[in-house]
Coordinates of N, CA and C in Angstrom, one line a residue:
M61 N -8.1 11.6 -13.7 CA -7.2 12.0 -12.5 C -5.7 12.5 -12.4
S62 N -5.5 13.7 -12.2 CA -3.7 14.1 -11.9 C -3.6 14.8 -10.3
F63 N -2.3 14.2 -10.2 CA -1.7 15.3 -9.2 C -1.6 16.4 -9.3
R64 N -2.6 17.5 -10.4 CA -2.5 18.5 -9.7 C -3.7 19.2 -9.2
N65 N -4.6 18.3 -7.9 CA -5.1 18.2 -7.7 C -4.7 18.6 -6.0
P66 N -4.5 19.2 -5.1 CA -4.1 19.5 -3.8 C -4.3 18.0 -3.1
A67 N -2.8 17.9 -2.4 CA -2.9 16.3 -2.0 C -1.9 16.6 -0.6
P68 N -2.3 16.3 0.6 CA -1.8 17.1 1.7 C 0.2 16.4 2.0
G69 N 0.8 17.2 2.9 CA 2.2 17.5 2.7 C 3.0 16.3 2.3
G70 N 4.5 16.6 1.9 CA 5.1 15.9 1.8 C 6.4 16.4 2.1
L71 N 7.9 15.6 1.2 CA 8.8 16.2 2.0 C 9.0 17.3 1.0
Y72 N 9.2 17.8 0.2 CA 9.4 18.7 -1.1 C 8.7 19.6 -1.0
D73 N 7.1 19.0 -0.4 CA 5.9 20.7 -1.3 C 5.4 20.2 0.2
P74 N 5.2 21.0 1.4 CA 4.4 20.6 2.3 C 2.9 21.4 2.2
G75 N 1.8 20.6 1.8 CA 0.5 21.3 1.7 C 0.0 21.6 0.4
G76 N 0.8 21.8 -0.6 CA 0.4 22.9 -1.8 C 0.4 21.7 -2.6
P77 N -0.8 22.2 -3.7 CA -0.4 21.3 -4.7 C 0.7 21.3 -5.7
L78 N 1.2 19.9 -6.7 CA 2.1 20.3 -7.4 C 1.6 20.3 -8.7
P79 N 2.1 21.5 -9.6 CA 1.6 21.8 -10.4 C 1.8 21.5 -11.8
G80 N 1.2 21.1 -12.8 CA 1.7 20.6 -14.3 C 2.7 21.3 -14.6
D81 N 3.4 20.7 -15.6 CA 4.2 21.4 -16.7 C 3.9 21.1 -17.6
S82 N 5.2 21.3 -19.1 CA 4.8 21.2 -20.2 C 4.5 19.8 -20.7
V83 N 4.8 18.4 -19.7 CA 4.5 17.3 -20.0 C 3.6 16.6 -19.3
E84 N 2.4 16.1 -20.2 CA 1.0 15.8 -19.6 C 1.3 15.1 -18.2
A85 N 0.5 15.3 -17.0 CA 0.6 14.6 -15.7 C -0.2 13.0 -15.9
Q86 N 0.6 11.9 -15.6 CA 0.2 10.7 -15.6 C 0.0 10.1 -14.2
W87 N -1.5 9.3 -14.2 CA -1.9 8.9 -12.8 C -2.0 7.5 -13.1
V88 N -1.8 6.7 -11.8 CA -2.1 5.5 -11.7 C -2.6 4.8 -10.3
N89 N -4.1 4.7 -10.4 CA -4.7 4.2 -9.3 C -4.2 3.5 -8.6
L90 N -4.3 3.8 -7.0 CA -3.8 2.1 -6.7 C -5.0 1.5 -5.6
R91 N -6.0 2.7 -5.3 CA -6.9 2.5 -4.4 C -7.4 1.3 -4.5
W92 N -7.7 0.4 -5.3 CA -8.1 -0.6 -5.5 C -7.6 -2.0 -5.5
R93 N -6.3 -1.6 -4.9 CA -5.7 -3.1 -4.8 C -5.8 -4.2 -3.8
W94 N -6.3 -3.1 -2.5 CA -6.3 -4.4 -1.0 C -8.1 -4.0 -0.9
I95 N -8.7 -3.1 -1.7 CA -10.1 -3.6 -1.0 C -11.0 -4.9 -1.2
P96 N -10.8 -6.0 -2.3 CA -11.3 -6.8 -2.1 C -10.9 -7.7 -1.0
A97 N -9.7 -7.7 -0.7 CA -9.0 -8.7 0.0 C -9.7 -8.0 1.7
W98 N -10.2 -6.8 1.8 CA -10.6 -5.9 3.2 C -11.8 -6.6 3.1
I99 N -12.5 -6.8 1.9 CA -14.0 -6.6 2.1 C -14.2 -8.3 2.3
A100 N -13.3 -9.3 1.6 CA -12.9 -10.7 2.2 C -13.2 -10.6 3.6
A101 N -12.0 -10.0 4.3 CA -11.2 -10.3 5.4 C -12.5 -9.9 6.5
M102 N -13.1 -8.6 6.3 CA -14.1 -8.3 7.1 C -15.8 -9.3 6.9
V103 N -15.9 -9.4 6.2 CA -17.3 -10.5 5.9 C -17.0 -11.8 6.8
G104 N -15.8 -12.5 6.1 CA -15.8 -13.7 7.0 C -15.6 -13.5 7.8
S105 N -14.7 -12.8 8.8 CA -14.3 -12.9 10.2 C -15.6 -12.4 11.0
V106 N -16.5 -11.5 10.7 CA -18.4 -11.2 11.7 C -18.8 -12.6 11.1
A107 N -18.7 -13.0 10.0 CA -19.6 -14.4 10.0 C -19.1 -15.2 11.0
L108 N -17.8 -15.4 10.8 CA -16.9 -16.2 11.7 C -17.8 -16.5 13.5
A109 N -17.5 -15.0 13.4 CA -17.7 -14.5 15.2 C -19.4 -14.8 15.5
V110 N -20.1 -14.4 14.4 CA -21.5 -15.1 14.8 C -21.5 -15.7 14.8
A111 N -20.9 -17.0 13.7 CA -21.5 -18.3 13.6 C -20.8 -19.1 15.0
I112 N -19.6 -18.9 15.5 CA -19.4 -19.3 16.9 C -20.3 -18.7 18.0
T113 N -20.8 -18.0 17.8 CA -21.1 -17.2 19.4 C -22.7 -17.8 19.2
V114 N -23.3 -17.8 18.1 CA -24.3 -18.9 18.1 C -24.3 -20.3 18.4
R115 N -23.2 -20.9 17.6 CA -22.8 -22.3 18.1 C -22.5 -22.7 19.9
M116 N -22.0 -21.4 20.1 CA -21.3 -21.8 21.8 C -22.5 -21.7 23.1
A117 N -23.5 -20.5 22.1 CA -24.6 -20.5 22.6 C -26.2 -21.6 22.6
T118 N -25.9 -22.4 21.6 CA -26.5 -23.2 21.9 C -26.6 -24.8 22.4
E119 N -24.8 -24.9 21.9 CA -24.4 -26.3 22.2 C -24.0 -26.3 23.9
L120 N -23.8 -25.1 24.6 CA -22.9 -24.9 26.0 C -24.1 -25.5 26.8
G121 N -23.4 -26.6 27.5 CA -24.3 -27.2 28.8 C -24.6 -28.7 28.3
K122 N -24.1 -29.0 27.1 CA -24.6 -30.0 27.0 C -23.5 -31.3 27.0
P123 N -23.6 -32.5 27.2 CA -23.0 -33.4 28.1 C -21.4 -33.2 26.8
Y124 N -21.9 -33.3 26.0 CA -20.5 -33.7 24.5 C -19.6 -32.3 24.6
I125 N -20.0 -31.0 25.3 CA -19.2 -30.0 25.5 C -18.0 -29.8 26.7
G126 N -16.9 -30.2 26.5 CA -16.3 -30.2 27.8 C -15.3 -29.1 27.5
A127 N -14.2 -28.7 28.4 CA -12.8 -27.6 28.4 C -12.6 -27.5 27.5
S128 N -12.0 -28.4 26.5 CA -11.5 -28.3 25.5 C -11.7 -27.6 24.3
E129 N -13.2 -27.9 24.2 CA -14.1 -27.8 23.1 C -14.9 -26.3 23.6
I130 N -14.5 -26.0 24.8 CA -15.3 -24.6 24.9 C -14.1 -23.5 24.5
T131 N -12.9 -24.0 25.0 CA -11.2 -23.0 25.1 C -10.8 -23.0 23.5
G132 N -11.3 -24.2 22.8 CA -11.1 -23.7 21.1 C -12.3 -23.0 20.4
G133 N -13.4 -22.9 21.2 CA -14.2 -21.9 20.5 C -14.2 -20.9 20.8
V134 N -13.4 -20.5 22.2 CA -13.5 -19.0 22.8 C -11.7 -18.3 22.4
V135 N -11.0 -19.3 21.7 CA -10.0 -18.7 21.0 C -10.1 -18.6 19.3
F136 N -11.0 -19.2 18.8 CA -11.4 -19.2 17.2 C -12.1 -17.9 17.5
L137 N -13.2 -17.4 18.8 CA -13.9 -16.4 18.9 C -13.0 -15.2 18.8
V138 N -11.9 -15.2 19.8 CA -10.8 -14.2 19.8 C -10.7 -13.4 18.2
G139 N -10.4 -15.0 18.2 CA -9.0 -14.7 16.8 C -9.7 -14.2 15.6
S140 N -11.2 -14.4 15.0 CA -12.3 -13.6 14.6 C -12.4 -12.0 14.9
V141 N -12.9 -11.6 16.3 CA -12.8 -10.5 16.6 C -12.0 -10.0 16.4
A142 N -10.4 -10.0 16.5 CA -9.4 -9.8 16.4 C -9.2 -9.1 14.8
V143 N -9.4 -9.9 13.6 CA -9.8 -10.1 12.6 C -10.6 -8.9 12.1
A144 N -11.7 -8.8 12.7 CA -12.7 -7.7 12.5 C -12.5 -6.2 12.9
V145 N -11.1 -5.8 13.9 CA -10.9 -4.8 14.4 C -9.8 -4.3 13.5
W146 N -8.9 -5.4 13.3 CA -8.2 -5.1 12.6 C -8.4 -4.4 11.0
T147 N -9.6 -4.9 10.2 CA -10.1 -4.3 9.3 C -10.6 -3.1 9.5
V148 N -11.4 -2.6 10.8 CA -12.0 -1.8 10.8 C -10.9 -0.4 10.7
W149 N -9.8 -0.5 11.6 CA -8.5 0.1 11.8 C -7.8 0.5 10.1
A150 N -8.0 -0.5 10.0 CA -7.0 -0.5 8.5 C -7.8 0.2 7.3
A151 N -9.3 0.3 7.6 CA -10.1 1.0 6.2 C -9.9 2.0 5.7
P152 N -9.5 3.4 6.9 CA -9.1 4.8 6.0 C -8.1 4.2 5.2
R153 N -7.0 3.7 5.3 CA -5.7 3.8 4.0 C -6.0 2.7 3.0
V154 N -7.2 1.9 3.1 CA -7.3 0.8 2.2 C -8.1 1.9 1.4
F155 N -9.2 2.8 1.8 CA -10.4 3.4 1.0 C -9.8 4.6 0.4
T156 N -9.1 5.5 1.5 CA -8.4 7.1 0.3 C -8.1 7.2 -1.0
R157 N -8.2 8.0 -1.0 CA -7.5 8.2 -2.7 C -6.0 7.7 -2.6
Q158 N -5.4 7.2 -3.5 CA -4.0 7.0 -3.2 C -3.6 6.3 -4.7
G159 N -1.9 6.4 -5.1 CA -1.7 6.4 -6.3 C -0.4 7.0 -6.9
V160 N 0.1 7.0 -8.1 CA 1.7 7.2 -8.2 C 1.1 8.4 -9.6
A161 N 1.5 9.7 -8.8 CA 1.7 10.5 -10.3 C 2.7 11.1 -10.5
A162 N 3.1 12.1 -11.8 CA 4.1 12.2 -11.9 C 3.9 13.0 -13.6
D163 N 4.6 14.1 -13.6 CA 4.6 15.3 -14.5 C 6.0 15.8 -14.6
G164 N 5.7 16.8 -15.9 CA 7.3 17.3 -15.7 C 8.0 18.2 -14.2
I165 N 7.1 18.1 -13.0 CA 8.3 19.0 -12.2 C 8.6 17.8 -11.1
G166 N 7.6 16.3 -11.3 CA 8.3 15.7 -10.2 C 7.4 14.2 -9.9
V167 N 7.7 13.5 -9.3 CA 6.8 11.9 -9.1 C 6.1 12.6 -8.0
A168 N 4.7 12.3 -7.6 CA 4.1 12.1 -6.1 C 3.6 10.9 -5.9
L169 N 3.9 10.3 -4.8 CA 3.9 9.0 -4.4 C 2.1 9.6 -3.1
I170 N 0.8 9.0 -3.5 CA 0.0 9.9 -2.5 C -0.9 8.8 -2.2
Q171 N -1.1 9.2 -0.6 CA -1.9 7.9 0.1 C -2.6 9.3 1.0
D172 N -3.9 9.6 0.7 CA -4.4 11.1 1.6 C -4.8 10.3 2.6
P173 N -4.9 11.4 3.5 CA -5.4 11.2 5.1 C -6.9 10.3 5.2
G174 N -7.8 9.7 6.2 CA -9.4 9.4 6.2 C -9.3 9.3 7.7
L175 N -10.1 10.0 8.6 CA -10.3 9.6 9.8 C -9.3 9.3 10.6
W176 N -8.6 8.7 11.6 CA -7.6 8.3 11.8 C -6.3 8.0 11.3
F177 N -6.4 7.9 10.0 CA -5.3 7.6 9.0 C -4.4 9.1 8.6
A178 N -3.6 9.2 9.1 CA -2.7 10.4 8.9 C -2.4 10.7 7.5
G179 N -2.3 9.9 6.2 CA -2.4 10.1 5.5 C -0.3 10.0 5.1
R180 N -0.2 9.5 3.8 CA 1.3 9.3 3.7 C 1.7 9.9 2.3
T181 N 1.5 11.3 2.1 CA 2.1 11.7 0.9 C 3.4 12.2 0.5
V182 N 4.1 11.7 -0.6 CA 5.5 12.0 -0.6 C 5.5 13.1 -1.7
R183 N 6.4 14.1 -2.0 CA 6.4 14.8 -3.5 C 8.2 14.7 -3.8
I184 N 8.2 14.2 -4.8 CA 9.8 14.3 -5.2 C 10.3 14.6 -6.8
P185 N 10.6 15.7 -6.3 CA 11.3 16.8 -7.6 C 12.4 15.3 -8.6
W186 N 12.1 16.1 -10.1 CA 13.0 15.1 -10.6 C 14.2 15.2 -10.4
E187 N 14.6 16.6 -10.4 CA 16.3 16.7 -9.7 C 16.7 15.8 -8.7
A188 N 15.7 15.3 -8.0 CA 16.0 14.8 -6.9 C 16.4 13.1 -6.8
V189 N 15.8 12.6 -8.2 CA 16.3 11.3 -8.6 C 17.2 10.8 -9.7
G190 N 18.1 9.6 -8.9 CA 19.1 9.9 -9.8 C 18.9 8.8 -11.0
S191 N 17.9 7.6 -10.4 CA 17.4 6.9 -12.0 C 16.4 5.7 -11.2
V192 N 15.4 5.7 -12.5 CA 14.5 4.7 -12.2 C 14.5 2.9 -12.8
A193 N 14.3 2.4 -12.1 CA 15.0 0.9 -12.8 C 12.9 0.1 -12.4
E194 N 13.2 -1.2 -13.0 CA 11.9 -2.1 -12.5 C 12.9 -3.6 -11.9
R195 N 12.2 -4.1 -11.1 CA 13.1 -4.8 -10.5 C 12.2 -6.0 -10.0
E196 N 12.6 -7.5 -9.4 CA 12.0 -8.2 -9.2 C 12.4 -9.1 -7.9
V197 N 11.6 -9.2 -6.7 CA 12.5 -10.1 -5.7 C 11.5 -11.3 -5.1
V198 N 12.7 -11.9 -5.4 CA 11.9 -13.4 -4.9 C 11.7 -13.4 -3.1
T199 N 10.7 -13.9 -2.9 CA 10.6 -13.8 -1.7 C 10.0 -15.4 -1.0
G200 N 10.0 -15.4 0.3 CA 9.7 -16.7 0.6 C 10.6 -18.2 0.8
R201 N 10.7 -19.6 1.0 CA 11.1 -20.1 1.4 C 10.8 -21.6 0.4
R202 N 11.7 -22.0 -0.5 CA 11.7 -23.5 -1.1 C 10.4 -23.4 -1.9
N203 N 9.2 -24.1 -1.6 CA 7.8 -24.2 -2.6 C 7.0 -23.2 -2.1
D204 N 7.0 -22.4 -1.3 CA 5.9 -21.2 -0.9 C 7.0 -19.8 -1.5
R205 N 7.9 -20.2 -2.7 CA 8.3 -18.9 -3.0 C 7.6 -18.1 -4.4
R206 N 8.1 -16.5 -4.2 CA 7.0 -15.9 -5.3 C 7.8 -14.7 -5.5
K207 N 7.5 -14.2 -6.4 CA 8.2 -13.1 -7.3 C 7.7 -11.8 -6.9
V208 N 7.9 -11.0 -6.1 CA 7.4 -9.4 -6.3 C 8.2 -8.4 -6.8
K209 N 7.0 -7.7 -7.4 CA 7.7 -7.0 -8.8 C 7.3 -5.6 -8.2
M210 N 8.5 -4.8 -8.5 CA 8.5 -3.4 -7.8 C 8.9 -2.2 -9.1
V211 N 8.7 -0.7 -8.6 CA 9.7 -0.2 -9.5 C 10.4 0.4 -8.5
T212 N 11.8 0.9 -8.4 CA 12.9 1.6 -7.4 C 13.1 3.0 -8.1
L213 N 13.3 3.9 -7.1 CA 13.4 5.0 -7.3 C 15.1 5.3 -6.5
D214 N 16.1 5.8 -7.0 CA 17.0 6.2 -6.1 C 17.1 7.9 -6.3
V215 N 17.2 8.2 -4.5 CA 16.3 9.5 -4.0 C 17.0 10.1 -3.6
D216 N 17.6 11.5 -3.6 CA 18.6 12.3 -2.9 C 17.6 12.9 -1.7
T217 N 17.5 13.1 -0.5 CA 16.9 13.4 0.1 C 17.1 14.8 1.0
G218 N 18.3 15.2 0.7 CA 19.5 16.0 1.4 C 18.8 15.7 2.7
G219 N 19.7 14.7 3.1 CA 19.6 14.5 4.2 C 18.4 14.2 4.7
R220 N 17.9 14.0 4.6 CA 16.0 13.9 5.6 C 15.3 12.4 5.9
D221 N 15.2 12.6 6.9 CA 14.2 11.4 6.2 C 12.8 11.4 5.6
I222 N 12.0 10.5 5.1 CA 10.9 10.5 4.3 C 10.2 9.6 4.5
T223 N 8.8 10.1 4.8 CA 7.4 8.8 4.8 C 7.3 8.6 3.6
V224 N 6.6 7.2 3.4 CA 6.2 6.8 1.8 C 4.9 5.8 2.6
P225 N 4.2 5.9 1.1 CA 2.7 5.1 1.6 C 3.3 3.9 1.8
T226 N 2.0 3.2 2.1 CA 2.3 1.7 3.1 C 2.2 0.6 1.6
W227 N 2.6 1.2 0.4 CA 2.9 0.1 -0.4 C 3.9 0.5 -1.0
A228 N 4.9 1.2 -0.3 CA 6.1 1.5 -0.6 C 6.9 1.6 0.2
S229 N 8.2 1.4 0.0 CA 9.6 1.1 1.5 C 10.4 2.3 1.2
V230 N 11.5 2.5 2.2 CA 12.4 3.6 1.8 C 13.6 2.0 2.3
R231 N 14.6 2.0 2.1 CA 16.0 1.5 2.4 C 17.0 2.2 1.9
G232 N 18.2 2.1 3.0 CA 19.5 3.1 2.9 C 19.3 3.9 3.8
S233 N 19.9 5.0 4.1 CA 20.4 6.3 5.1 C 20.8 7.2 4.2
P234 N 19.9 8.1 4.6 CA 20.2 9.8 4.0 C 21.8 9.5 3.5
P235 N 21.8 10.7 2.4 CA 21.2 11.8 1.7 C 20.2 11.0 0.5
W236 N 21.2 9.6 0.0 CA 20.6 8.6 -0.6 C 19.8 7.5 -0.3
V237 N 18.7 7.3 -0.8 CA 17.9 6.3 -0.5 C 17.3 5.4 -1.8
R238 N 17.3 4.2 -1.8 CA 16.0 3.8 -2.4 C 14.6 3.6 -2.3
V239 N 13.6 4.0 -2.8 CA 12.5 4.2 -2.6 C 11.7 3.0 -3.4
D240 N 11.5 2.2 -3.0 CA 10.8 0.9 -3.5 C 9.3 0.7 -3.6
I241 N 8.6 1.1 -5.0 CA 7.1 0.7 -4.9 C 6.7 0.1 -5.3
T242 N 5.9 -1.0 -4.7 CA 5.1 -2.3 -4.8 C 3.5 -2.0 -4.8
P243 N 3.4 -2.0 -6.2 CA 1.8 -1.2 -6.4 C 1.2 -2.9 -6.8
G244 N 1.7 -3.9 -6.8 CA 0.6 -5.2 -7.2 C 1.5 -5.9 -8.4
N245 N 2.2 -6.7 -8.7 CA 2.7 -7.5 -9.9 C 1.9 -6.6 -11.2
H246 N 0.6 -7.0 -10.8 CA 0.0 -6.5 -12.4 C 0.0 -5.0 -12.6
R247 N 0.8 -4.1 -11.5 CA 0.2 -2.6 -11.7 C 1.7 -2.3 -12.0
R248 N 3.0 -3.0 -11.9 CA 3.9 -2.4 -12.1 C 4.3 -1.7 -13.1
S249 N 3.5 -2.5 -14.4 CA 4.1 -2.0 -15.7 C 3.6 -0.6 -15.8
K250 N 2.5 -0.5 -14.9 CA 1.3 1.0 -15.1 C 2.1 1.8 -14.7
V251 N 2.5 1.6 -13.8 CA 3.7 2.7 -12.8 C 4.6 3.1 -13.2
A252 N 5.6 2.0 -14.2 CA 6.8 1.8 -15.0 C 6.6 3.2 -16.2
R253 N 4.9 2.3 -17.0 CA 5.0 3.3 -17.8 C 4.7 4.9 -17.8
A254 N 3.9 5.2 -16.4 CA 3.6 7.0 -16.0 C 5.0 7.2 -16.0
L255 N 5.8 6.7 -15.4 CA 7.0 6.9 -15.2 C 7.8 7.7 -16.6
R256 N 7.9 6.4 -16.8 CA 8.8 6.5 -18.5 C 8.4 7.2 -19.5
A257 N 6.9 7.9 -19.0 CA 6.4 8.7 -20.1 C 6.9 10.0 -19.8
V258 N 7.4 10.2 -18.5 CA 7.7 11.7 -18.5 C 8.8 11.7 -18.5
R259 N 9.7 11.1 -17.7 CA 11.5 10.8 -17.3 C 11.9 9.7 -18.4
P260 N 11.6 9.4 -19.5 CA 12.5 8.2 -19.8 C 14.1 8.1 -19.8
D261 N 14.8 8.7 -19.4 CA 16.4 9.0 -19.7 C 16.8 8.7 -18.0
L262 N 15.4 8.6 -17.1 CA 15.8 8.0 -15.6 C 16.0 6.4 -15.6
F263 N 15.5 5.8 -16.4 CA 15.5 4.5 -16.5 C 16.7 3.3 -16.8
A264 N 17.2 2.9 -15.4 CA 18.1 2.7 -16.1 C 18.4 0.7 -17.1

């Protein structure tokens, strides 16, 4: 798959496809990043809600069931239902077509719309990219620290704000901003290779 396919609007090309150039288009699919976690959260929350409901229905009224047990059951039930509702709300952005694409024209961060998710696709021409770099950021405190690997683009937005997919972020203020692509630690190298295959000269 390449991003010669049409994708919804973006900063520099609102609505139309970004055509290929003399360099072969590169595509890194990020659709499957959160699907296993989404499935686990949905199945776990629904199973927990059902189990708590059944337990409360069968045990309620027995002598050893007091106010504290009822309160605890209600709290866990509300929490599991809230997680289930959140997974339903997040489903469109998890399952929609999404990924990083690049060719001789520019780079596209694609997250297609779906149902109530409006989509967050942005196309960035290479002439607006000052540099590309691979970075690692350590998050957390003491024993809970972990490394987050990302690919960073320094981008001249021309003074405009941009919206990026949920697996990317924008730091700084226009005109020059830093776009951090965080596709997951084992996918960072794939994203970097795709961009380097097209524009190796931009890597710091």
